[in-house]
Tab-separated table of N, CA, C and O in Angstrom:
chain	number	residue	atom	x	y	z
A	1	MET	N	125.805	29.050	117.638
A	1	MET	CA	125.252	29.378	116.332
A	1	MET	C	126.347	29.231	115.296
A	1	MET	O	127.496	29.612	115.507
A	2	ASN	N	125.959	28.698	114.187
A	2	ASN	CA	126.967	28.561	113.144
A	2	ASN	C	127.107	29.876	112.387
A	2	ASN	O	126.296	30.778	112.470
A	3	SER	N	128.163	29.981	111.636
A	3	SER	CA	128.487	31.218	110.954
A	3	SER	C	127.442	31.635	109.907
A	3	SER	O	127.239	32.815	109.640
A	4	GLU	N	126.771	30.663	109.310
A	4	GLU	CA	125.726	30.988	108.327
A	4	GLU	C	124.567	31.741	108.973
A	4	GLU	O	124.080	32.731	108.455
A	5	LYS	N	124.151	31.243	110.102
A	5	LYS	CA	123.038	31.871	110.808
A	5	LYS	C	123.435	33.268	111.300
A	5	LYS	O	122.636	34.203	111.255
A	6	ILE	N	124.665	33.412	111.757
A	6	ILE	CA	125.155	34.714	112.203
A	6	ILE	C	125.192	35.682	111.038
A	6	ILE	O	124.819	36.860	111.159
A	7	GLU	N	125.602	35.211	109.888
A	7	GLU	CA	125.680	36.060	108.679
A	7	GLU	C	124.269	36.476	108.265
A	7	GLU	O	124.024	37.637	107.930
A	8	ILE	N	123.308	35.559	108.301
A	8	ILE	CA	121.919	35.877	107.947
A	8	ILE	C	121.363	36.889	108.933
A	8	ILE	O	120.721	37.886	108.552
A	9	LEU	N	121.597	36.638	110.229
A	9	LEU	CA	121.152	37.545	111.270
A	9	LEU	C	121.770	38.920	111.081
A	9	LEU	O	121.101	39.958	111.225
A	10	SER	N	123.033	38.975	110.746
A	10	SER	CA	123.745	40.242	110.519
A	10	SER	C	123.117	40.993	109.351
A	10	SER	O	122.916	42.219	109.411
A	11	LYS	N	122.773	40.302	108.273
A	11	LYS	CA	122.137	40.912	107.114
A	11	LYS	C	120.756	41.456	107.475
A	11	LYS	O	120.347	42.544	107.041
A	12	LEU	N	120.026	40.666	108.294
A	12	LEU	CA	118.697	41.101	108.709
A	12	LEU	C	118.774	42.354	109.557
A	12	LEU	O	117.982	43.306	109.398
A	13	VAL	N	119.725	42.365	110.492
A	13	VAL	CA	119.911	43.537	111.343
A	13	VAL	C	120.292	44.756	110.505
A	13	VAL	O	119.764	45.844	110.682
A	14	ALA	N	121.188	44.558	109.541
A	14	ALA	CA	121.595	45.656	108.654
A	14	ALA	C	120.391	46.152	107.861
A	14	ALA	O	120.216	47.361	107.668
A	15	SER	N	119.574	45.237	107.415
A	15	SER	CA	118.372	45.598	106.633
A	15	SER	C	117.398	46.394	107.512
A	15	SER	O	116.819	47.398	107.059
A	16	VAL	N	117.216	45.938	108.759
A	16	VAL	CA	116.336	46.632	109.681
A	16	VAL	C	116.848	48.045	109.963
A	16	VAL	O	116.097	49.025	109.986
A	17	LEU	N	118.147	48.182	110.155
A	17	LEU	CA	118.743	49.481	110.422
A	17	LEU	C	118.594	50.423	109.229
A	17	LEU	O	118.316	51.599	109.351
A	18	GLU	N	118.778	49.875	108.043
A	18	GLU	CA	118.622	50.652	106.809
A	18	GLU	C	117.184	51.135	106.662
A	18	GLU	O	116.924	52.301	106.359
A	19	GLU	N	116.256	50.233	106.930
A	19	GLU	CA	114.827	50.581	106.833
A	19	GLU	C	114.477	51.620	107.903
A	19	GLU	O	113.723	52.551	107.645
A	20	SER	N	115.059	51.468	109.077
A	20	SER	CA	114.827	52.418	110.157
A	20	SER	C	115.329	53.805	109.753
A	20	SER	O	114.659	54.812	109.999
A	21	ASP	N	116.502	53.876	109.147
A	21	ASP	CA	117.030	55.166	108.663
A	21	ASP	C	116.118	55.782	107.603
A	21	ASP	O	115.864	57.000	107.622
A	22	LYS	N	115.591	54.958	106.703
A	22	LYS	CA	114.674	55.443	105.693
A	22	LYS	C	113.394	56.008	106.339
A	22	LYS	O	112.909	57.066	105.939
A	23	LEU	N	112.895	55.286	107.337
A	23	LEU	CA	111.679	55.726	108.009
A	23	LEU	C	111.925	57.017	108.782
A	23	LEU	O	111.086	57.903	108.796
A	24	LYS	N	113.083	57.144	109.411
A	24	LYS	CA	113.428	58.381	110.117
A	24	LYS	C	113.482	59.558	109.136
A	24	LYS	O	112.998	60.648	109.441
A	25	ALA	N	114.083	59.339	107.986
A	25	ALA	CA	114.150	60.391	106.985
A	25	ALA	C	112.758	60.755	106.473
A	25	ALA	O	112.440	61.940	106.295
A	26	GLU	N	111.904	59.747	106.317
A	26	GLU	CA	110.535	60.010	105.877
A	26	GLU	C	109.751	60.773	106.946
A	26	GLU	O	109.010	61.717	106.615
A	27	VAL	N	109.942	60.419	108.192
A	27	VAL	CA	109.278	61.141	109.295
A	27	VAL	C	109.737	62.592	109.304
A	27	VAL	O	108.919	63.511	109.454
A	28	GLN	N	111.034	62.826	109.121
A	28	GLN	CA	111.571	64.183	109.094
A	28	GLN	C	110.965	64.971	107.928
A	28	GLN	O	110.558	66.104	108.094
A	29	ARG	N	110.909	64.342	106.758
A	29	ARG	CA	110.313	65.004	105.600
A	29	ARG	C	108.846	65.334	105.834
A	29	ARG	O	108.392	66.442	105.517
A	30	LEU	N	108.109	64.398	106.437
A	30	LEU	CA	106.697	64.643	106.718
A	30	LEU	C	106.505	65.721	107.766
A	30	LEU	O	105.584	66.532	107.652
A	31	ASN	N	107.375	65.778	108.765
A	31	ASN	CA	107.296	66.843	109.761
A	31	ASN	C	107.533	68.204	109.125
A	31	ASN	O	106.864	69.183	109.448
A	32	GLU	N	108.489	68.263	108.196
A	32	GLU	CA	108.752	69.529	107.495
A	32	GLU	C	107.546	69.926	106.642
A	32	GLU	O	107.167	71.089	106.571
A	33	LYS	N	106.927	68.932	106.003
A	33	LYS	CA	105.736	69.182	105.202
A	33	LYS	C	104.591	69.691	106.064
A	33	LYS	O	103.865	70.604	105.704
A	34	ILE	N	104.434	69.105	107.266
A	34	ILE	CA	103.403	69.538	108.205
A	34	ILE	C	103.642	71.005	108.586
A	34	ILE	O	102.702	71.798	108.594
A	35	GLU	N	104.866	71.354	108.886
A	35	GLU	CA	105.184	72.749	109.240
A	35	GLU	C	104.876	73.689	108.089
A	35	GLU	O	104.323	74.788	108.274
A	36	GLU	N	105.245	73.263	106.879
A	36	GLU	CA	104.981	74.096	105.695
A	36	GLU	C	103.488	74.288	105.492
A	36	GLU	O	103.011	75.397	105.258
A	37	MET	N	102.712	73.203	105.619
A	37	MET	CA	101.271	73.297	105.433
A	37	MET	C	100.620	74.096	106.559
A	37	MET	O	99.661	74.846	106.322
A	38	ASP	N	101.156	74.000	107.773
A	38	ASP	CA	100.633	74.779	108.884
A	38	ASP	C	100.855	76.276	108.616
A	38	ASP	O	99.965	77.103	108.868
A	39	SER	N	102.024	76.592	108.077
A	39	SER	CA	102.318	77.983	107.753
A	39	SER	C	101.362	78.496	106.651
A	39	SER	O	100.837	79.594	106.739
A	40	GLU	N	101.148	77.676	105.633
A	40	GLU	CA	100.227	78.027	104.566
A	40	GLU	C	98.809	78.215	105.116
A	40	GLU	O	98.087	79.138	104.725
A	41	ASN	N	98.415	77.333	106.030
A	41	ASN	CA	97.086	77.413	106.642
A	41	ASN	C	96.925	78.720	107.407
A	41	ASN	O	95.882	79.389	107.287
A	42	ARG	N	97.957	79.110	108.170
A	42	ARG	CA	97.879	80.359	108.906
A	42	ARG	C	97.762	81.561	107.937
A	42	ARG	O	96.987	82.491	108.188
A	43	ALA	N	98.476	81.501	106.834
A	43	ALA	CA	98.413	82.578	105.842
A	43	ALA	C	97.002	82.652	105.237
A	43	ALA	O	96.460	83.745	105.029
A	44	VAL	N	96.429	81.506	104.939
A	44	VAL	CA	95.061	81.481	104.397
A	44	VAL	C	94.054	82.013	105.387
A	44	VAL	O	93.150	82.785	105.033
A	45	LEU	N	94.217	81.638	106.655
A	45	LEU	CA	93.321	82.158	107.683
A	45	LEU	C	93.450	83.658	107.811
A	45	LEU	O	92.438	84.349	107.968
A	46	ASP	N	94.682	84.178	107.722
A	46	ASP	CA	94.856	85.636	107.779
A	46	ASP	C	94.195	86.329	106.574
A	46	ASP	O	93.533	87.355	106.755
A	47	ARG	N	94.350	85.744	105.390
A	47	ARG	CA	93.712	86.329	104.206
A	47	ARG	C	92.185	86.260	104.344
A	47	ARG	O	91.479	87.219	103.955
A	48	ASN	N	91.695	85.175	104.885
A	48	ASN	CA	90.253	85.008	105.078
A	48	ASN	C	89.731	86.062	106.057
A	48	ASN	O	88.690	86.668	105.811
A	49	LEU	N	90.449	86.302	107.138
A	49	LEU	CA	90.040	87.291	108.122
A	49	LEU	C	90.024	88.686	107.484
A	49	LEU	O	89.091	89.452	107.695
A	50	LYS	N	91.054	89.001	106.694
A	50	LYS	CA	91.108	90.284	106.006
A	50	LYS	C	89.932	90.412	105.025
A	50	LYS	O	89.298	91.461	104.937
A	51	ALA	N	89.631	89.329	104.322
A	51	ALA	CA	88.528	89.352	103.360
A	51	ALA	C	87.201	89.585	104.076
A	51	ALA	O	86.361	90.345	103.611
A	52	GLN	N	87.012	88.952	105.228
A	52	GLN	CA	85.792	89.157	105.992
A	52	GLN	C	85.685	90.592	106.459
A	52	GLN	O	84.608	91.210	106.410
A	53	THR	N	86.809	91.159	106.928
A	53	THR	CA	86.812	92.551	107.360
A	53	THR	C	86.471	93.477	106.187
A	53	THR	O	85.666	94.399	106.329
A	54	ASP	N	87.114	93.227	105.052
A	54	ASP	CA	86.834	94.041	103.846
A	54	ASP	C	85.373	93.914	103.412
A	54	ASP	O	84.743	94.882	102.986
A	55	LEU	N	84.819	92.708	103.559
A	55	LEU	CA	83.427	92.487	103.172
A	55	LEU	C	82.488	93.277	104.087
A	55	LEU	O	81.510	93.884	103.621
A	56	LYS	N	82.789	93.300	105.376
A	56	LYS	CA	81.976	94.089	106.311
A	56	LYS	C	82.048	95.564	105.944
A	56	LYS	O	81.029	96.269	105.967
A	57	LYS	N	83.234	96.036	105.594
A	57	LYS	CA	83.375	97.439	105.170
A	57	LYS	C	82.560	97.700	103.910
A	57	LYS	O	81.910	98.737	103.787
A	58	LEU	N	82.594	96.763	102.990
A	58	LEU	CA	81.847	96.908	101.746
A	58	LEU	C	80.354	96.980	102.022
A	58	LEU	O	79.651	97.831	101.454
A	59	TYR	N	79.862	96.108	102.905
A	59	TYR	CA	78.442	96.146	103.263
A	59	TYR	C	78.081	97.494	103.868
A	59	TYR	O	77.012	98.064	103.588
A	60	ALA	N	78.961	97.997	104.771
A	60	ALA	CA	78.697	99.299	105.390
A	60	ALA	C	78.668	100.418	104.337
A	60	ALA	O	77.799	101.304	104.391
A	61	LEU	N	79.604	100.350	103.374
A	61	LEU	CA	79.630	101.371	102.308
A	61	LEU	C	78.376	101.285	101.429
A	61	LEU	O	77.837	102.304	101.036
A	62	GLU	N	77.968	100.057	101.125
A	62	GLU	CA	76.769	99.898	100.307
A	62	GLU	C	75.533	100.445	101.044
A	62	GLU	O	74.681	101.104	100.444
A	63	ASP	N	75.453	100.179	102.342
A	63	ASP	CA	74.344	100.692	103.142
A	63	ASP	C	74.364	102.222	103.163
A	63	ASP	O	73.346	102.882	102.976
A	64	SER	N	75.568	102.764	103.360
A	64	SER	CA	75.717	104.222	103.360
A	64	SER	C	75.337	104.804	101.999
A	64	SER	O	74.673	105.843	101.921
A	65	ASN	N	75.712	104.138	100.943
A	65	ASN	CA	75.395	104.605	99.581
A	65	ASN	C	73.884	104.606	99.359
A	65	ASN	O	73.338	105.549	98.777
A	66	ARG	N	73.204	103.562	99.825
A	66	ARG	CA	71.732	103.523	99.679
A	66	ARG	C	71.084	104.682	100.423
A	66	ARG	O	70.181	105.350	99.891
A	67	LYS	N	71.567	104.961	101.632
A	67	LYS	CA	71.008	106.074	102.394
A	67	LYS	C	71.254	107.406	101.692
A	67	LYS	O	70.380	108.261	101.629
A	68	MET	N	72.467	107.552	101.148
A	68	MET	CA	72.797	108.793	100.438
A	68	MET	C	71.958	108.959	99.186
A	68	MET	O	71.543	110.059	98.835
A	69	GLU	N	71.680	107.844	98.503
A	69	GLU	CA	70.826	107.926	97.311
A	69	GLU	C	69.417	108.373	97.679
A	69	GLU	O	68.800	109.200	96.987
A	70	LYS	N	68.905	107.869	98.821
A	70	LYS	CA	67.585	108.299	99.273
A	70	LYS	C	67.607	109.781	99.652
A	70	LYS	O	66.689	110.541	99.289
A	71	GLU	N	68.649	110.213	100.356
A	71	GLU	CA	68.775	111.588	100.727
A	71	GLU	C	68.894	112.493	99.489
A	71	GLU	O	68.309	113.574	99.429
A	72	LYS	N	69.661	112.010	98.506
A	72	LYS	CA	69.823	112.779	97.270
A	72	LYS	C	68.488	112.978	96.575
A	72	LYS	O	68.169	114.078	96.109
A	73	SER	N	67.699	111.925	96.560
A	73	SER	CA	66.373	111.999	95.946
A	73	SER	C	65.489	113.003	96.714
A	73	SER	O	64.784	113.831	96.078
A	74	ALA	N	65.564	112.961	98.037
A	74	ALA	CA	64.749	113.880	98.833
A	74	ALA	C	65.206	115.328	98.624
A	74	ALA	O	64.386	116.246	98.473
A	75	VAL	N	66.497	115.563	98.586
A	75	VAL	CA	67.031	116.910	98.383
A	75	VAL	C	66.660	117.411	96.992
A	75	VAL	O	66.250	118.565	96.815
A	76	ARG	N	66.755	116.543	96.008
A	76	ARG	CA	66.404	116.927	94.638
A	76	ARG	C	64.940	117.348	94.574
A	76	ARG	O	64.583	118.348	93.932
A	77	SER	N	64.099	116.601	95.243
A	77	SER	CA	62.674	116.925	95.244
A	77	SER	C	62.428	118.269	95.914
A	77	SER	O	61.650	119.087	95.420
A	78	LYS	N	63.109	118.518	97.040
A	78	LYS	CA	62.953	119.792	97.742
A	78	LYS	C	63.459	120.947	96.897
A	78	LYS	O	62.829	122.020	96.836
A	79	VAL	N	64.587	120.762	96.217
A	79	VAL	CA	65.127	121.824	95.364
A	79	VAL	C	64.175	122.101	94.208
A	79	VAL	O	63.911	123.278	93.872
A	80	ASN	N	63.609	121.060	93.598
A	80	ASN	CA	62.648	121.278	92.527
A	80	ASN	C	61.433	122.044	93.022
A	80	ASN	O	60.930	122.939	92.350
A	81	THR	N	60.966	121.676	94.228
A	81	THR	CA	59.825	122.400	94.801
A	81	THR	C	60.173	123.865	95.035
A	81	THR	O	59.363	124.749	94.722
A	82	LEU	N	61.359	124.121	95.566
A	82	LEU	CA	61.783	125.510	95.784
A	82	LEU	C	61.870	126.278	94.467
A	82	LEU	O	61.456	127.445	94.385
A	83	LEU	N	62.426	125.654	93.438
A	83	LEU	CA	62.533	126.308	92.149
A	83	LEU	C	61.155	126.626	91.575
A	83	LEU	O	60.928	127.711	91.007
A	84	GLU	N	60.250	125.660	91.726
A	84	GLU	CA	58.898	125.895	91.252
A	84	GLU	C	58.240	127.050	91.985
A	84	GLU	O	57.578	127.901	91.405
A	85	ASN	N	58.442	127.115	93.303
A	85	ASN	CA	57.888	128.206	94.125
A	85	ASN	C	58.511	129.538	93.729
A	85	ASN	O	57.821	130.565	93.701
A	86	LEU	N	59.832	129.535	93.439
A	86	LEU	CA	60.484	130.777	92.998
A	86	LEU	C	59.920	131.254	91.664
A	86	LEU	O	59.752	132.466	91.430
A	87	GLU	N	59.677	130.303	90.761
A	87	GLU	CA	59.100	130.693	89.453
A	87	GLU	C	57.711	131.283	89.594
A	87	GLU	O	57.317	132.142	88.835
A	88	LYS	N	56.972	130.812	90.578
A	88	LYS	CA	55.616	131.313	90.776
A	88	LYS	C	55.578	132.686	91.423
A	88	LYS	O	54.608	133.408	91.328
A	89	MET	N	56.667	133.050	92.091
A	89	MET	CA	56.713	134.359	92.772
A	89	MET	C	56.793	135.491	91.746
A	89	MET	O	57.436	135.380	90.721
A	90	ASP	N	56.124	136.552	92.111
A	90	ASP	CA	56.105	137.708	91.224
A	90	ASP	C	57.007	138.768	91.853
A	90	ASP	O	56.687	139.294	92.935
A	91	PHE	N	58.145	139.053	91.249
A	91	PHE	CA	59.087	140.030	91.821
A	91	PHE	C	58.878	141.438	91.264
A	91	PHE	O	59.640	142.329	91.571
A	92	ALA	N	57.905	141.569	90.458
A	92	ALA	CA	57.679	142.881	89.848
A	92	ALA	C	56.961	143.863	90.699
A	92	ALA	O	56.507	143.888	91.706
C-alpha cells in the first residue's frame, strides 16, 4: 500500500474511533436519563398510590357523613316529638 492510502485509512480509522467515543458518551447520557426518568416514574407511582388511598378514605368519610346526617335527622325528629309530648303533659 502506498503512503497516501495508509494516510487515508488512518484518518478513516481515527474518524471511526472519534465517532465511537461520541456514541459511547451519548449512550452513557441516555442511560443516565433513563435512570432519572425511572426514578421520577417511581415517585409518580408512589404519589398515585397515596392519592388512591386518600381517595378511598375520602369516600369512606363521605359515606360516614351521609349516615350521620340521616341519624341526625332521625334524632332531631325524635327530640321534637319528645318536646311536643312534654308540652302536652299536664304537671299541675
